[in-house]
XYZ file of C-alpha atoms in Angstrom:
351
model
C 4.405 -33.169 20.729
C 1.085 -32.216 22.275
C -0.554 -29.295 20.498
C -3.062 -27.088 22.255
C -4.242 -25.528 19.025
C -3.172 -24.535 15.556
C -3.443 -21.543 13.286
C -5.024 -22.249 9.914
C -4.627 -19.750 7.070
C -6.725 -19.977 3.922
C -4.862 -19.438 0.662
C -8.202 -18.906 -1.051
C -9.076 -16.054 1.324
C -5.653 -14.450 0.894
C -5.836 -14.563 -2.892
C -9.395 -13.234 -2.821
C -8.131 -10.248 -0.858
C -5.203 -9.696 -3.228
C -7.542 -9.652 -6.236
C -9.928 -7.277 -4.467
C -7.080 -4.887 -3.726
C -5.682 -5.134 -7.261
C -9.145 -4.362 -8.618
C -8.935 -1.000 -6.863
C -5.227 -0.262 -7.222
C -4.868 -1.405 -10.821
C -1.246 -1.996 -11.814
C 0.290 -0.627 -8.605
C 2.853 -2.836 -6.914
C 1.903 -4.513 -3.632
C 4.218 -4.888 -0.684
C 2.630 -7.311 1.782
C 3.534 -6.475 5.358
C 4.640 -9.543 7.294
C 6.092 -7.899 10.396
C 5.147 -9.298 13.825
C 5.077 -12.825 12.403
C 2.807 -11.704 9.547
C 0.257 -10.152 11.911
C 0.043 -13.465 13.732
C -0.526 -15.498 10.564
C 3.005 -16.899 10.458
C 5.689 -15.316 8.278
C 6.817 -18.578 6.676
C 3.234 -19.716 6.132
C 2.290 -16.458 4.394
C 5.414 -16.588 2.235
C 4.576 -20.123 1.092
C 0.989 -19.203 0.251
C 1.381 -15.868 -1.470
C 4.939 -15.065 -2.600
C 4.059 -15.524 -6.280
C 1.272 -12.931 -6.090
C 2.929 -9.855 -4.535
C 5.926 -7.692 -5.434
C 7.656 -6.969 -2.112
C 7.606 -8.263 1.442
C 7.682 -5.623 4.176
C 9.274 -6.354 7.550
C 10.173 -4.434 10.686
C 13.787 -5.489 11.212
C 16.730 -7.471 9.912
C 15.773 -10.595 11.865
C 12.474 -10.834 9.993
C 14.237 -10.039 6.709
C 16.780 -12.810 7.239
C 13.976 -15.251 8.031
C 12.483 -14.535 4.601
C 15.885 -14.572 2.914
C 16.432 -18.107 4.162
C 13.243 -19.099 2.337
C 14.055 -17.323 -0.922
C 17.313 -15.490 -1.588
C 15.797 -13.631 -4.557
C 12.839 -12.191 -2.667
C 12.389 -8.417 -2.656
C 12.368 -7.372 0.997
C 11.855 -3.888 2.446
C 12.733 -3.159 6.079
C 10.372 -0.396 7.214
C 11.683 -0.097 10.774
C 14.809 1.867 11.683
C 17.674 -0.548 11.230
C 21.320 -0.072 12.174
C 22.418 -3.376 10.674
C 23.551 -1.939 7.346
C 26.004 -4.795 6.866
C 23.308 -7.448 6.727
C 21.215 -5.261 4.420
C 24.127 -4.869 2.005
C 25.197 -8.508 2.080
C 21.680 -9.880 1.631
C 20.320 -7.233 -0.738
C 17.654 -5.948 1.641
C 16.071 -2.586 0.887
C 15.614 -0.420 3.971
C 14.216 2.965 4.941
C 16.395 5.899 5.903
C 14.217 7.991 8.154
C 16.202 11.158 8.838
C 19.461 13.085 8.693
C 21.047 11.294 11.664
C 20.085 7.870 10.309
C 21.579 8.825 6.943
C 24.787 10.032 8.615
C 25.072 6.693 10.412
C 24.815 4.980 7.042
C 27.579 7.205 5.653
C 29.863 6.359 8.581
C 29.276 2.681 7.882
C 30.145 3.157 4.212
C 33.349 5.036 5.068
C 34.560 1.853 6.724
C 32.913 -0.486 4.191
C 33.256 1.315 0.854
C 33.191 -2.003 -0.997
C 29.536 -2.386 0.007
C 28.321 0.988 -1.340
C 26.956 -0.531 -4.543
C 24.947 -3.054 -2.500
C 22.953 -0.450 -0.562
C 19.298 0.108 -1.525
C 17.459 2.781 0.442
C 13.931 4.143 0.602
C 13.830 7.675 1.988
C 11.069 7.843 4.595
C 9.110 11.101 4.611
C 6.903 12.416 7.396
C 3.626 13.636 5.926
C 1.966 14.245 9.294
C 2.011 10.938 11.139
C 4.972 12.273 13.150
C 6.567 8.917 13.815
C 9.535 8.136 11.546
C 10.541 10.186 8.541
C 12.195 13.303 7.145
C 9.961 16.275 7.968
C 11.403 18.929 5.644
C 11.110 18.663 1.836
C 14.329 20.688 1.527
C 16.172 18.317 3.870
C 14.746 15.414 1.882
C 16.227 16.815 -1.343
C 19.636 17.398 0.272
C 19.787 13.798 1.490
C 18.597 12.490 -1.864
C 21.281 14.467 -3.763
C 24.010 13.429 -1.326
C 23.033 9.767 -1.718
C 23.245 10.073 -5.505
C 26.619 11.821 -5.247
C 27.982 8.900 -3.216
C 26.585 6.257 -5.562
C 23.913 5.027 -3.149
C 20.862 3.605 -4.910
C 17.737 5.485 -3.831
C 15.300 2.768 -4.758
C 12.253 4.396 -3.239
C 10.465 7.064 -1.237
C 8.185 5.846 1.538
C 5.295 7.596 3.262
C 2.634 6.543 5.729
C -0.859 7.979 6.149
C -2.117 8.033 9.739
C -5.881 8.262 9.149
C -6.394 6.921 5.654
C -9.438 4.884 6.674
C -11.154 7.326 9.026
C -10.474 11.026 8.397
C -10.646 12.240 4.835
C -9.652 15.835 5.651
C -6.456 14.782 7.427
C -5.720 12.316 4.663
C -6.001 15.078 2.069
C -3.560 17.232 4.050
C -1.072 14.389 4.300
C -1.470 13.529 0.625
C -0.727 17.156 -0.243
C 2.366 16.971 1.940
C 3.510 13.835 0.110
C 3.282 15.713 -3.188
C 5.533 18.421 -1.742
C 8.208 15.813 -1.084
C 7.737 14.204 -4.491
C 8.250 17.597 -6.166
C 11.775 17.643 -4.683
C 12.872 14.373 -6.304
C 15.854 15.169 -8.559
C 15.328 15.113 -12.301
C 15.710 11.836 -14.155
C 15.055 9.906 -10.964
C 12.139 7.476 -10.949
C 11.992 5.875 -7.497
C 9.294 3.606 -6.152
C 6.794 5.803 -4.286
C 5.278 3.596 -1.619
C 2.544 4.440 0.839
C 1.563 2.512 3.930
C -1.733 2.046 5.702
C -4.420 -0.293 4.409
C -6.835 2.638 4.362
C -5.089 3.808 1.204
C -7.334 1.343 -0.626
C -10.379 3.066 0.892
C -9.198 6.447 -0.388
C -8.655 5.044 -3.873
C -12.218 3.749 -3.743
C -13.279 7.352 -3.139
C -11.469 8.356 -6.318
C -8.662 10.277 -4.594
C -5.642 11.107 -6.751
C -2.653 9.695 -4.887
C 0.841 9.858 -6.332
C 2.276 6.406 -5.630
C 3.185 3.211 -7.437
C 3.427 0.716 -4.563
C 1.111 0.149 -1.608
C 2.463 -1.344 1.609
C -0.516 -3.305 2.861
C -1.141 -5.496 5.861
C -4.568 -5.736 7.446
C -6.573 -5.440 4.232
C -4.740 -8.399 2.681
C -5.467 -10.477 5.763
C -9.180 -9.760 5.427
C -10.009 -6.646 7.436
C -10.145 -2.881 7.197
C -12.560 -2.087 4.367
C -16.312 -2.513 4.318
C -16.336 -1.578 0.631
C -14.351 -4.633 -0.470
C -15.397 -8.267 -0.447
C -12.650 -9.276 1.971
C -12.367 -12.666 3.636
C -10.601 -13.163 6.985
C -7.732 -15.538 6.293
C -6.922 -16.828 9.777
C -8.747 -19.247 12.033
C -7.680 -21.068 15.198
C -8.558 -24.719 15.694
C -8.299 -26.714 18.918
C -10.174 -29.641 20.521
C -12.038 -30.685 23.630
C -9.774 -32.242 26.253
C -12.546 -32.999 28.753
C -16.349 -33.227 28.787
C -18.184 -33.485 32.119
C -21.323 -32.443 33.998
C -21.921 -29.893 36.730
C -25.020 -29.530 38.849
C -27.262 -26.525 39.242
C -25.766 -24.125 41.811
C -22.143 -25.113 41.197
C -19.471 -22.713 39.971
C -17.141 -23.308 37.051
C -13.498 -22.201 37.090
C -11.649 -19.496 39.003
C -13.257 -16.808 41.124
C -16.859 -17.937 40.795
C -16.690 -16.698 37.226
C -19.738 -18.683 36.149
C -22.677 -20.062 38.135
C -24.609 -22.994 36.690
C -28.265 -22.043 36.879
C -29.241 -25.555 35.733
C -27.610 -28.940 35.361
C -25.078 -28.478 32.574
C -22.616 -30.249 30.333
C -19.242 -28.476 30.238
C -16.261 -28.843 27.907
C -12.664 -27.692 28.310
C -10.551 -26.313 25.456
C -6.762 -26.226 26.084
C -6.101 -22.588 25.146
C -6.142 -19.439 27.250
C -4.684 -16.004 27.789
C -1.206 -17.537 27.534
C -2.117 -18.195 23.903
C -3.337 -14.679 23.177
C -7.001 -15.258 24.038
C -7.616 -12.270 26.276
C -9.152 -12.832 29.697
C -11.409 -9.903 28.848
C -13.324 -12.252 26.535
C -14.512 -14.340 29.508
C -18.215 -15.221 29.220
C -18.435 -13.105 26.036
C -17.325 -15.122 23.005
C -18.417 -18.161 21.026
C -16.700 -21.130 19.396
C -17.898 -23.672 16.853
C -18.157 -27.431 17.231
C -19.256 -28.766 13.880
C -22.028 -26.395 12.844
C -23.004 -25.584 16.433
C -22.188 -22.163 17.867
C -21.168 -22.699 21.476
C -20.751 -20.082 24.227
C -17.704 -19.824 26.465
C -18.409 -19.706 30.183
C -16.328 -18.789 33.210
C -13.084 -16.905 33.425
C -10.478 -17.771 30.816
C -7.487 -19.485 32.441
C -3.878 -19.230 31.313
C -4.124 -22.372 29.190
C -7.774 -23.476 29.292
C -11.286 -22.127 28.904
C -14.749 -23.606 29.375
C -17.676 -23.955 26.989
C -21.324 -24.806 27.532
C -22.095 -28.097 25.756
C -25.556 -28.576 27.239
C -27.809 -30.223 24.664
C -24.944 -30.783 22.213
C -23.595 -34.146 21.119
C -19.930 -33.486 21.818
C -17.206 -35.603 23.319
C -13.537 -35.472 24.241
C -11.316 -35.050 21.190
C -13.889 -33.240 19.058
C -12.515 -30.352 16.978
C -13.283 -26.812 18.142
C -12.956 -23.749 15.907
C -11.967 -21.187 18.500
C -11.529 -18.125 16.307
C -12.400 -16.899 12.827
C -13.204 -13.170 13.053
C -10.881 -10.593 14.647
C -13.428 -7.820 14.224
C -15.876 -9.402 16.671
C -13.223 -9.949 19.330
C -11.937 -6.403 18.813
C -15.429 -5.020 19.394
C -15.799 -6.984 22.633
C -12.410 -5.802 23.888
C -12.658 -2.206 22.566
C -9.440 -2.591 20.602
C -8.331 -3.078 16.988
C -8.049 -6.152 14.802
C -4.260 -5.765 14.633
C -3.889 -6.430 18.362
C -6.178 -9.463 18.267
C -4.327 -11.045 15.348
C -0.788 -10.425 16.567
C -1.631 -11.847 19.987
C -2.700 -15.102 18.334
C 0.928 -15.667 17.369
C 1.225 -17.029 20.914
C -0.934 -20.077 20.083
C 0.931 -23.200 21.264
């Protein structure tokens, strides 16, 4: 099969990032988030590289959980999205969040018809500390649900929170952290659930010496190499392709669609078989660089659906040569005025 490009993930970079995070978090558990195909890195690839070094895998839905289960039936998996597939969770041993009264009532209706599965249910009660997305908003409601779950023999494995501005707004973070403590104070006596917090910026707040009441961090971006200037993080993902054509254009000629690039001199041009159909945004046209060997080479012209052009003038390059198309999401995010998450997840489209 012809390949246009491939994603390469460095185990060394991943492990470097894990050790950096553990240096800050100490003995806290780590749940690596692998939703959206592991932020574009490949869910199976990340599992193979790192499953011995983290405590939980976090996913968005049952489909992602089952993908991991097929790799390792003993893996600890937490579904952080709102799932209705309680049957699969019970049968496969998936932990999942319950994010409110109605969601909890749906679970109870399921258990009325499937009482034999009650002992197989593992829930994490999601609390809303101010992000106002998913979660129980009232500490009193949280306690009622917790007590009802215990009464029915449901295992409350954890309590889950998410900070919305952990890496950018210390005042808001402090308010949300205070709110988390209000929920924690309602946990029934003799209960010792996992308290997990999400948002890679939690590591930043620990660096500032903040007292945060948790024992597991749900981390994504920081483990993939981004999100903290204070840590020695290494981006784990790169994209490799090759030149499919090398040719010359004359001064005054245009390259590609829409007169997107005018040759102001005689030039040597190369074509790389990736484009916006592979997650390389058209907004990068004429603005990003690739590497051929040790040479940094500029893209020229408008990015096509499945090709883009590079300026090879003065470079000894020929058809078939390897091209490193991508190795730093932060730079692309700056060009496109977006966030690293969007850049990385789009690269899952690489063919």
